[in-house]
């Protein structure tokens, strides 16, 4: 019994090992058809989207059969992603400076753009090679250090959810997964530039070309919905409107194909019938295979035959690709597309590496045969088949002969991201090994058991790496695990023979100086032929030209508006202005209301005809007055000069002379002194003149009354009375002017509003009330003088001046009564001209009516100017 127990215990470990071995040998019934494996000390996993199976939907009643190779539809351009990973590993293994004495290997599976197959491929990577036994290691170690993939957001999400459990780094070379409440903070690194940079780049492009009326086409998935939610408010805030937003859904089964075509026909017709000439497309790498259906879909035949050209703007996620059945399809609709791509440089040696690729010399590459057959439309002979249908693949076909939508010999953005991801992984491994060697935690150069349990530490080194790759570009991650990169702006040129070229036309570089962040050379852009080589316009409404403003149409987007002319006095000097605005005070609007012109500086000057004329009149009258004064002085002993207070006559003549000369203060550019003097001098001088006239009139009346027998007026008649009247009346006006100058004196000013096109230099009267007080007082004196003279006009005296004074004061009052409304109704220099004219006219009226009769007698009828003749008249 004891012996039996001992034997049983001895055999128990062996039976367990055999049981484990049996379990390990179980093969998954639906193992992926394609795998590319290269051994190494460290293994980099790859999840590549190389093709997809077209199958019918599952019924869940029976186990679905495995897919057959005949059901596979390859997207040939995806094979370059595989080559980029293999090429990077080859370069690193040949480089003595990165991971010396350590070899990298890789293990690549196809996701087939399918959730179940992606999960399966990820689990296989985490298990023993070619066996799917998660969390179980049998026979050999699994050295998986990280996974590169996938190419779209959904595939990346499927991979990330599993790798997160094991803390295995994931380097995504396509769109980042859309996070939600159930998947916070998955540990992945994004090799593509940040989404925000793409949005900013597209917005800069739209604003640069002033495309404000656009359409948006996005894939109907979480990533497409996220993009729409982000783009619509961002673009709207910057003046971009949306003619349409369409979503194209993916299809997984053949039964959904007809529905997709019907939806595509409606989308196609909506795009082509829209006035929006610009369409922004957001999608995944192979979305272009879906978009290429659009030219062949329409519910209206005439729209297909007469399709308009559009400017397609694509994001970095979209590659110009074709399925094998789209080999000969016309791609002219996408000619002139402006695409954003990850900035990359073709690593040296990659072209030669691809050029020598051949199905006969690629051990371990399980992808190349199906790629080769579908890309070159041929089949490899099968030793089990008696007859082969179609062209025979020789293996000597040249990859450079494939159309650009199938395959490109130079790296694309995605391939470059994979290439950089491999180098990032290698540099992180190198940094970690150096760190451990320094601390002697473990010895490298040989494999150590359970290394995979330590690869979670790789995250620390990945976050901190910074290096120059073989293409010369710096690779580094920011704090969010996003690669610091820029975007190239590419113009797709599709020739009539369907050959495809990329032309780099600009760049979006966030690290550049502010004025060089977005650069584009629009001169090298090739537009769709429908635009006749002219830069396309895309606006809901033609731009409102300068001189008008926008008025949004009710119920329409803000980009749809009417153009209304600017109101009088306002302008708009740019296109599509929301509101007109007034010019500054120094400028005036043009007739077209589109610009402001500087106002001319104007004042009544001596150089202009009006100023010259008024100055000539003032000087002429002053000269005549001076001549009359000289004549009176010469004939001061004659009766006619002596008859009416000779000194008062001289004072009046001198005052009138000053009145004429005071008009000159109003001509010329207003200065501080001239503004200070001209109104006050005019008021005081005129008050003296009118006071003299009043004194002369009162003197005449008193003299007549004094001649009556027994009159007591003899005592009042004399020089002192006239002097008193003149001084008292003048002092009162001088007092008013003094108060004026003390309170608010006149000062030079510029009137910018009275005349539309001129700035009038003038004297601001300061206290306008005081100005009108001066005029009112002068008018009061004139009315008194007129009244007194009118009463004395019929007095019996040979040299009675009362009648002449009556006429002079009538002229004086008429001039100044008409002055007030005329002055208030004119503007600018013509106001000054009216005042000068009133000064000259009123002064000339006084001078002419009072002194012309006397001058006539003195100069022409001297016989009347003697005492004997006067006695004869009296007798």
CSV table of C-alpha atoms in Angstrom, one decimal, residues 520-862:
chain,number,residue,atom,x,y,z
A,520,UNK,CA,0.4,77.3,-47.4
A,521,UNK,CA,1.4,78.0,-51.0
A,522,UNK,CA,-1.8,78.4,-52.8
A,523,UNK,CA,0.0,79.0,-56.1
A,524,UNK,CA,1.0,75.3,-56.4
A,525,UNK,CA,-2.5,73.9,-55.7
A,526,UNK,CA,-4.2,72.0,-58.4
A,527,UNK,CA,-8.0,72.5,-58.2
A,528,UNK,CA,-10.6,70.2,-59.7
A,529,UNK,CA,-11.1,70.9,-63.4
A,530,UNK,CA,-14.7,72.0,-62.8
A,531,UNK,CA,-13.3,75.2,-61.2
A,532,UNK,CA,-11.4,76.0,-64.4
A,533,UNK,CA,-8.1,76.6,-62.5
A,534,UNK,CA,-9.6,79.3,-60.4
A,535,UNK,CA,-9.7,79.2,-56.6
A,536,UNK,CA,-13.1,78.0,-55.6
A,537,UNK,CA,-15.5,80.0,-53.5
A,538,UNK,CA,-17.8,78.5,-51.0
A,539,UNK,CA,-20.2,80.8,-49.3
A,540,UNK,CA,-24.0,80.8,-48.7
A,541,UNK,CA,-24.2,84.4,-49.9
A,542,UNK,CA,-21.8,86.3,-52.1
A,543,UNK,CA,-19.7,88.6,-50.0
A,544,UNK,CA,-21.1,92.0,-49.1
A,545,UNK,CA,-18.8,94.5,-50.7
A,546,UNK,CA,-17.4,97.5,-48.8
A,547,UNK,CA,-20.1,100.1,-48.5
A,548,UNK,CA,-22.7,97.6,-47.2
A,549,UNK,CA,-23.3,95.4,-44.2
A,550,UNK,CA,-24.8,92.0,-43.5
A,551,UNK,CA,-28.3,91.4,-42.4
A,552,UNK,CA,-29.0,87.8,-41.5
A,553,UNK,CA,-31.9,86.1,-43.2
A,554,UNK,CA,-34.6,85.1,-40.7
A,555,UNK,CA,-34.6,81.3,-40.1
A,556,UNK,CA,-31.3,80.8,-41.9
A,557,UNK,CA,-27.7,80.2,-40.7
A,558,UNK,CA,-25.7,83.3,-39.9
A,559,UNK,CA,-23.7,82.8,-43.1
A,560,UNK,CA,-26.8,83.4,-45.2
A,561,UNK,CA,-27.6,87.1,-45.3
A,562,UNK,CA,-28.6,90.1,-47.4
A,563,UNK,CA,-26.4,93.0,-48.1
A,564,UNK,CA,-27.8,96.4,-47.2
A,565,UNK,CA,-26.1,99.8,-48.0
A,566,UNK,CA,-24.6,101.7,-45.2
A,567,UNK,CA,-26.7,104.7,-44.0
A,568,UNK,CA,-25.6,108.2,-44.6
A,569,UNK,CA,-22.5,109.2,-42.6
A,570,UNK,CA,-21.3,105.6,-42.1
A,571,UNK,CA,-19.0,103.3,-44.0
A,572,UNK,CA,-17.8,99.7,-44.1
A,573,UNK,CA,-14.3,99.3,-45.5
A,574,UNK,CA,-14.1,95.5,-45.5
A,575,UNK,CA,-16.2,92.7,-47.0
A,576,UNK,CA,-18.9,91.0,-45.0
A,577,UNK,CA,-19.0,93.5,-42.1
A,578,UNK,CA,-21.7,93.0,-39.6
A,579,UNK,CA,-22.3,96.7,-39.1
A,580,UNK,CA,-21.3,100.0,-40.7
A,581,UNK,CA,-19.5,102.5,-38.6
A,582,UNK,CA,-18.9,106.2,-38.5
A,583,UNK,CA,-15.6,107.8,-39.6
A,584,UNK,CA,-13.5,109.6,-37.0
A,585,UNK,CA,-14.1,113.3,-36.5
A,586,UNK,CA,-11.1,114.0,-38.8
A,587,UNK,CA,-12.5,112.1,-41.7
A,588,UNK,CA,-15.6,111.9,-43.8
A,589,UNK,CA,-17.2,109.0,-45.7
A,590,UNK,CA,-16.8,108.6,-49.4
A,591,UNK,CA,-19.8,108.6,-51.8
A,592,UNK,CA,-19.7,104.8,-52.0
A,593,UNK,CA,-19.5,104.5,-48.2
A,594,UNK,CA,-16.5,102.3,-48.4
A,595,UNK,CA,-13.7,104.5,-47.1
A,596,UNK,CA,-12.9,107.6,-45.0
A,597,UNK,CA,-11.2,110.6,-46.5
A,598,UNK,CA,-9.3,113.2,-44.4
A,599,UNK,CA,-11.4,116.3,-44.0
A,600,UNK,CA,-9.9,119.5,-45.4
A,601,UNK,CA,-8.8,122.2,-43.1
A,602,UNK,CA,-10.7,125.4,-43.9
A,603,UNK,CA,-11.0,128.9,-42.6
A,604,UNK,CA,-11.5,132.3,-44.1
A,605,UNK,CA,-8.1,133.1,-45.4
A,606,UNK,CA,-6.4,135.9,-47.3
A,607,UNK,CA,-5.6,133.6,-50.1
A,608,UNK,CA,-9.1,132.7,-51.2
A,609,UNK,CA,-11.3,135.1,-53.3
A,610,UNK,CA,-13.9,135.6,-50.5
A,611,UNK,CA,-11.2,136.6,-48.0
A,612,UNK,CA,-9.4,138.8,-50.5
A,613,UNK,CA,-12.6,140.6,-51.5
A,614,UNK,CA,-13.7,141.3,-47.9
A,615,UNK,CA,-10.2,142.4,-46.9
A,616,UNK,CA,-10.1,144.7,-49.9
A,617,UNK,CA,-13.4,146.3,-49.0
A,618,UNK,CA,-12.3,146.7,-45.4
A,619,UNK,CA,-9.0,148.4,-46.4
A,620,UNK,CA,-10.7,150.5,-49.0
A,621,UNK,CA,-13.3,151.8,-46.6
A,622,UNK,CA,-10.7,152.4,-44.0
A,623,UNK,CA,-8.6,154.4,-46.6
A,624,UNK,CA,-11.7,156.4,-47.6
A,625,UNK,CA,-12.5,157.1,-43.9
A,626,UNK,CA,-8.9,158.2,-43.4
A,627,UNK,CA,-9.2,160.6,-46.4
A,628,UNK,CA,-12.4,162.0,-45.0
A,629,UNK,CA,-10.8,162.4,-41.6
A,630,UNK,CA,-7.9,164.2,-43.3
A,631,UNK,CA,-10.3,166.4,-45.2
A,632,UNK,CA,-12.1,167.4,-42.1
A,633,UNK,CA,-8.9,168.1,-40.3
A,634,UNK,CA,-7.8,170.3,-43.2
A,635,UNK,CA,-11.1,172.1,-43.2
A,636,UNK,CA,-11.5,172.2,-39.4
A,637,UNK,CA,-12.2,175.9,-39.3
A,638,UNK,CA,-15.1,175.8,-41.8
A,639,UNK,CA,-18.6,176.1,-40.6
A,640,UNK,CA,-19.8,172.7,-41.7
A,641,UNK,CA,-17.0,171.0,-39.6
A,642,UNK,CA,-17.5,173.2,-36.6
A,643,UNK,CA,-21.4,173.1,-36.7
A,644,UNK,CA,-21.8,169.7,-35.0
A,645,UNK,CA,-19.2,169.3,-32.4
A,646,UNK,CA,-15.9,169.0,-34.3
A,647,UNK,CA,-14.2,166.8,-31.7
A,648,UNK,CA,-17.2,164.4,-31.7
A,649,UNK,CA,-17.0,164.2,-35.5
A,650,UNK,CA,-13.3,163.4,-35.4
A,651,UNK,CA,-14.0,160.7,-32.8
A,652,UNK,CA,-16.7,159.1,-34.9
A,653,UNK,CA,-14.4,159.1,-38.0
A,654,UNK,CA,-11.6,157.5,-36.1
A,655,UNK,CA,-14.0,154.9,-34.6
A,656,UNK,CA,-15.4,154.1,-38.1
A,657,UNK,CA,-11.8,153.7,-39.3
A,658,UNK,CA,-11.2,151.2,-36.5
A,659,UNK,CA,-14.5,149.5,-37.3
A,660,UNK,CA,-13.4,148.9,-40.9
A,661,UNK,CA,-9.9,147.7,-39.7
A,662,UNK,CA,-11.4,145.4,-37.0
A,663,UNK,CA,-12.9,143.3,-39.8
A,664,UNK,CA,-9.4,142.2,-40.6
A,665,UNK,CA,-9.2,140.4,-37.3
A,666,UNK,CA,-11.8,137.9,-38.6
A,667,UNK,CA,-9.7,136.9,-41.6
A,668,UNK,CA,-6.9,134.4,-41.4
A,669,UNK,CA,-6.3,131.3,-39.3
A,670,UNK,CA,-7.8,131.8,-35.8
A,671,UNK,CA,-5.1,132.4,-33.2
A,672,UNK,CA,-5.4,132.8,-29.5
A,673,UNK,CA,-4.8,136.5,-29.6
A,674,UNK,CA,-7.1,137.2,-32.6
A,675,UNK,CA,-9.9,135.2,-31.0
A,676,UNK,CA,-9.4,137.0,-27.8
A,677,UNK,CA,-9.6,140.4,-29.4
A,678,UNK,CA,-11.9,140.3,-32.4
A,679,UNK,CA,-15.4,140.1,-30.8
A,680,UNK,CA,-14.5,142.4,-27.9
A,681,UNK,CA,-12.8,144.9,-30.0
A,682,UNK,CA,-15.7,144.9,-32.5
A,683,UNK,CA,-18.2,145.3,-29.7
A,684,UNK,CA,-16.4,148.2,-27.9
A,685,UNK,CA,-15.5,150.0,-31.1
A,686,UNK,CA,-19.0,149.8,-32.5
A,687,UNK,CA,-20.4,150.9,-29.1
A,688,UNK,CA,-18.1,154.0,-29.3
A,689,UNK,CA,-19.3,154.7,-32.8
A,690,UNK,CA,-23.0,154.4,-32.0
A,691,UNK,CA,-22.4,156.4,-28.8
A,692,UNK,CA,-20.9,159.2,-30.9
A,693,UNK,CA,-23.9,159.1,-33.2
A,694,UNK,CA,-26.2,159.2,-30.1
A,695,UNK,CA,-24.2,162.1,-28.7
A,696,UNK,CA,-24.4,164.0,-31.9
A,697,UNK,CA,-28.2,163.5,-32.1
A,698,UNK,CA,-28.7,164.6,-28.5
A,699,UNK,CA,-26.5,167.6,-29.1
A,700,UNK,CA,-28.6,168.7,-32.0
A,701,UNK,CA,-31.8,168.4,-30.0
A,702,UNK,CA,-30.4,170.3,-27.0
A,703,UNK,CA,-29.0,172.9,-29.2
A,704,UNK,CA,-32.3,173.6,-30.9
A,705,UNK,CA,-34.1,173.6,-27.5
A,706,UNK,CA,-31.5,176.0,-26.1
A,707,UNK,CA,-32.2,178.6,-28.8
A,708,UNK,CA,-35.8,179.1,-27.6
A,709,UNK,CA,-36.3,182.3,-25.4
A,710,UNK,CA,-36.0,181.5,-21.7
A,711,UNK,CA,-34.8,177.9,-22.2
A,712,UNK,CA,-32.8,176.5,-19.4
A,713,UNK,CA,-31.1,174.0,-21.8
A,714,UNK,CA,-28.3,176.5,-22.5
A,715,UNK,CA,-26.5,175.2,-19.4
A,716,UNK,CA,-26.6,171.6,-20.7
A,717,UNK,CA,-25.3,172.3,-24.2
A,718,UNK,CA,-21.6,171.9,-24.4
A,719,UNK,CA,-18.7,169.5,-25.1
A,720,UNK,CA,-18.9,167.9,-21.7
A,721,UNK,CA,-22.4,166.4,-22.4
A,722,UNK,CA,-21.3,164.7,-25.6
A,723,UNK,CA,-18.1,163.4,-24.0
A,724,UNK,CA,-20.1,162.1,-21.0
A,725,UNK,CA,-22.5,160.2,-23.3
A,726,UNK,CA,-19.7,158.7,-25.3
A,727,UNK,CA,-17.6,157.6,-22.4
A,728,UNK,CA,-20.5,156.3,-20.3
A,729,UNK,CA,-22.0,154.2,-23.1
A,730,UNK,CA,-18.6,152.9,-24.1
A,731,UNK,CA,-17.6,152.0,-20.6
A,732,UNK,CA,-20.7,150.0,-20.1
A,733,UNK,CA,-19.9,147.9,-23.2
A,734,UNK,CA,-16.3,147.6,-22.1
A,735,UNK,CA,-17.6,146.3,-18.7
A,736,UNK,CA,-19.7,143.6,-20.5
A,737,UNK,CA,-16.6,142.6,-22.5
A,738,UNK,CA,-14.4,142.5,-19.4
A,739,UNK,CA,-16.8,140.1,-17.7
A,740,UNK,CA,-17.0,138.0,-20.8
A,741,UNK,CA,-13.2,137.7,-21.0
A,742,UNK,CA,-13.0,137.0,-17.3
A,743,UNK,CA,-15.7,134.2,-17.3
A,744,UNK,CA,-15.1,132.4,-20.6
A,745,UNK,CA,-13.1,134.1,-23.2
A,746,UNK,CA,-13.1,133.1,-26.9
A,747,UNK,CA,-10.5,130.6,-27.9
A,748,UNK,CA,-9.3,128.9,-31.1
A,749,UNK,CA,-11.3,125.7,-31.9
A,750,UNK,CA,-12.0,123.2,-34.7
A,751,UNK,CA,-15.5,122.5,-35.8
A,752,UNK,CA,-15.5,118.9,-37.1
A,753,UNK,CA,-19.2,118.4,-37.4
A,754,UNK,CA,-20.9,121.3,-39.1
A,755,UNK,CA,-19.6,120.6,-42.6
A,756,UNK,CA,-19.3,117.0,-43.7
A,757,UNK,CA,-16.0,117.2,-45.6
A,758,UNK,CA,-14.3,120.0,-43.7
A,759,UNK,CA,-12.7,120.8,-40.4
A,760,UNK,CA,-13.5,124.5,-39.8
A,761,UNK,CA,-10.9,126.4,-37.8
A,762,UNK,CA,-12.8,129.0,-35.9
A,763,UNK,CA,-13.0,131.0,-32.7
A,764,UNK,CA,-15.2,129.5,-30.1
A,765,UNK,CA,-17.0,132.3,-28.5
A,766,UNK,CA,-16.8,130.7,-25.1
A,767,UNK,CA,-19.8,132.2,-23.3
A,768,UNK,CA,-22.1,132.6,-26.2
A,769,UNK,CA,-24.6,134.4,-23.9
A,770,UNK,CA,-22.1,137.2,-23.4
A,771,UNK,CA,-21.6,137.5,-27.2
A,772,UNK,CA,-25.3,138.1,-27.6
A,773,UNK,CA,-25.2,140.5,-24.7
A,774,UNK,CA,-22.6,142.5,-26.6
A,775,UNK,CA,-24.8,142.5,-29.7
A,776,UNK,CA,-28.0,143.3,-27.7
A,777,UNK,CA,-26.4,146.3,-26.0
A,778,UNK,CA,-25.1,147.6,-29.3
A,779,UNK,CA,-28.6,147.1,-30.7
A,780,UNK,CA,-30.1,149.0,-27.8
A,781,UNK,CA,-27.8,152.0,-28.4
A,782,UNK,CA,-28.7,151.9,-32.1
A,783,UNK,CA,-32.4,151.8,-31.4
A,784,UNK,CA,-32.1,154.8,-29.0
A,785,UNK,CA,-30.0,156.7,-31.5
A,786,UNK,CA,-32.5,155.9,-34.2
A,787,UNK,CA,-35.4,157.0,-32.1
A,788,UNK,CA,-33.8,160.3,-31.0
A,789,UNK,CA,-32.7,161.1,-34.6
A,790,UNK,CA,-36.1,160.3,-35.9
A,791,UNK,CA,-37.7,162.8,-33.5
A,792,UNK,CA,-35.2,165.5,-34.4
A,793,UNK,CA,-35.2,165.0,-38.2
A,794,UNK,CA,-37.4,168.1,-38.9
A,795,UNK,CA,-35.7,170.6,-36.7
A,796,UNK,CA,-35.1,173.9,-38.7
A,797,UNK,CA,-31.3,174.0,-38.9
A,798,UNK,CA,-29.1,174.4,-41.9
A,799,UNK,CA,-26.6,171.7,-40.7
A,800,UNK,CA,-29.1,169.6,-38.9
A,801,UNK,CA,-27.6,166.0,-39.0
A,802,UNK,CA,-30.7,164.3,-37.5
A,803,UNK,CA,-32.2,163.3,-40.8
A,804,UNK,CA,-28.9,161.8,-42.0
A,805,UNK,CA,-28.4,160.0,-38.6
A,806,UNK,CA,-31.9,158.6,-38.9
A,807,UNK,CA,-31.1,157.0,-42.3
A,808,UNK,CA,-27.7,155.8,-41.0
A,809,UNK,CA,-29.2,154.1,-38.0
A,810,UNK,CA,-32.0,152.7,-40.1
A,811,UNK,CA,-29.3,151.1,-42.3
A,812,UNK,CA,-27.3,150.0,-39.2
A,813,UNK,CA,-30.3,148.4,-37.5
A,814,UNK,CA,-31.5,146.7,-40.7
A,815,UNK,CA,-28.0,145.2,-41.2
A,816,UNK,CA,-27.8,143.8,-37.7
A,817,UNK,CA,-31.4,142.6,-37.5
A,818,UNK,CA,-30.8,140.6,-40.7
A,819,UNK,CA,-27.4,139.5,-39.4
A,820,UNK,CA,-28.7,137.3,-36.6
A,821,UNK,CA,-30.8,134.8,-38.6
A,822,UNK,CA,-28.3,134.8,-41.4
A,823,UNK,CA,-25.4,134.1,-39.0
A,824,UNK,CA,-27.3,131.3,-37.4
A,825,UNK,CA,-28.2,129.6,-40.7
A,826,UNK,CA,-24.7,129.6,-42.2
A,827,UNK,CA,-21.7,127.3,-41.3
A,828,UNK,CA,-18.0,127.5,-41.3
A,829,UNK,CA,-16.1,130.3,-42.8
A,830,UNK,CA,-19.3,131.7,-44.2
A,831,UNK,CA,-20.5,132.6,-40.7
A,832,UNK,CA,-17.3,134.7,-40.4
A,833,UNK,CA,-18.0,136.2,-43.8
A,834,UNK,CA,-21.5,137.2,-42.7
A,835,UNK,CA,-20.2,138.9,-39.6
A,836,UNK,CA,-17.5,140.7,-41.6
A,837,UNK,CA,-20.1,141.8,-44.2
A,838,UNK,CA,-22.3,143.1,-41.4
A,839,UNK,CA,-19.5,145.0,-39.8
A,840,UNK,CA,-18.5,146.6,-43.2
A,841,UNK,CA,-22.1,147.3,-44.2
A,842,UNK,CA,-23.2,148.8,-40.9
A,843,UNK,CA,-20.0,150.9,-40.7
A,844,UNK,CA,-20.3,152.0,-44.3
A,845,UNK,CA,-24.0,152.9,-43.7
A,846,UNK,CA,-23.0,155.1,-40.8
A,847,UNK,CA,-20.2,156.6,-42.7
A,848,UNK,CA,-22.1,157.2,-45.9
A,849,UNK,CA,-25.3,158.6,-44.5
A,850,UNK,CA,-23.5,160.9,-42.0
A,851,UNK,CA,-20.5,162.1,-43.9
A,852,UNK,CA,-21.2,161.9,-47.6
A,853,UNK,CA,-23.4,165.1,-47.6
A,854,UNK,CA,-20.7,167.0,-45.7
A,855,UNK,CA,-18.0,165.7,-48.0
A,856,UNK,CA,-20.2,166.8,-50.9
A,857,UNK,CA,-20.4,170.4,-49.6
A,858,UNK,CA,-16.7,170.5,-48.6
A,859,UNK,CA,-15.3,169.2,-51.8
A,860,UNK,CA,-17.9,170.1,-54.5
A,861,UNK,CA,-19.9,173.0,-53.1
A,862,UNK,CA,-17.3,174.9,-51.2
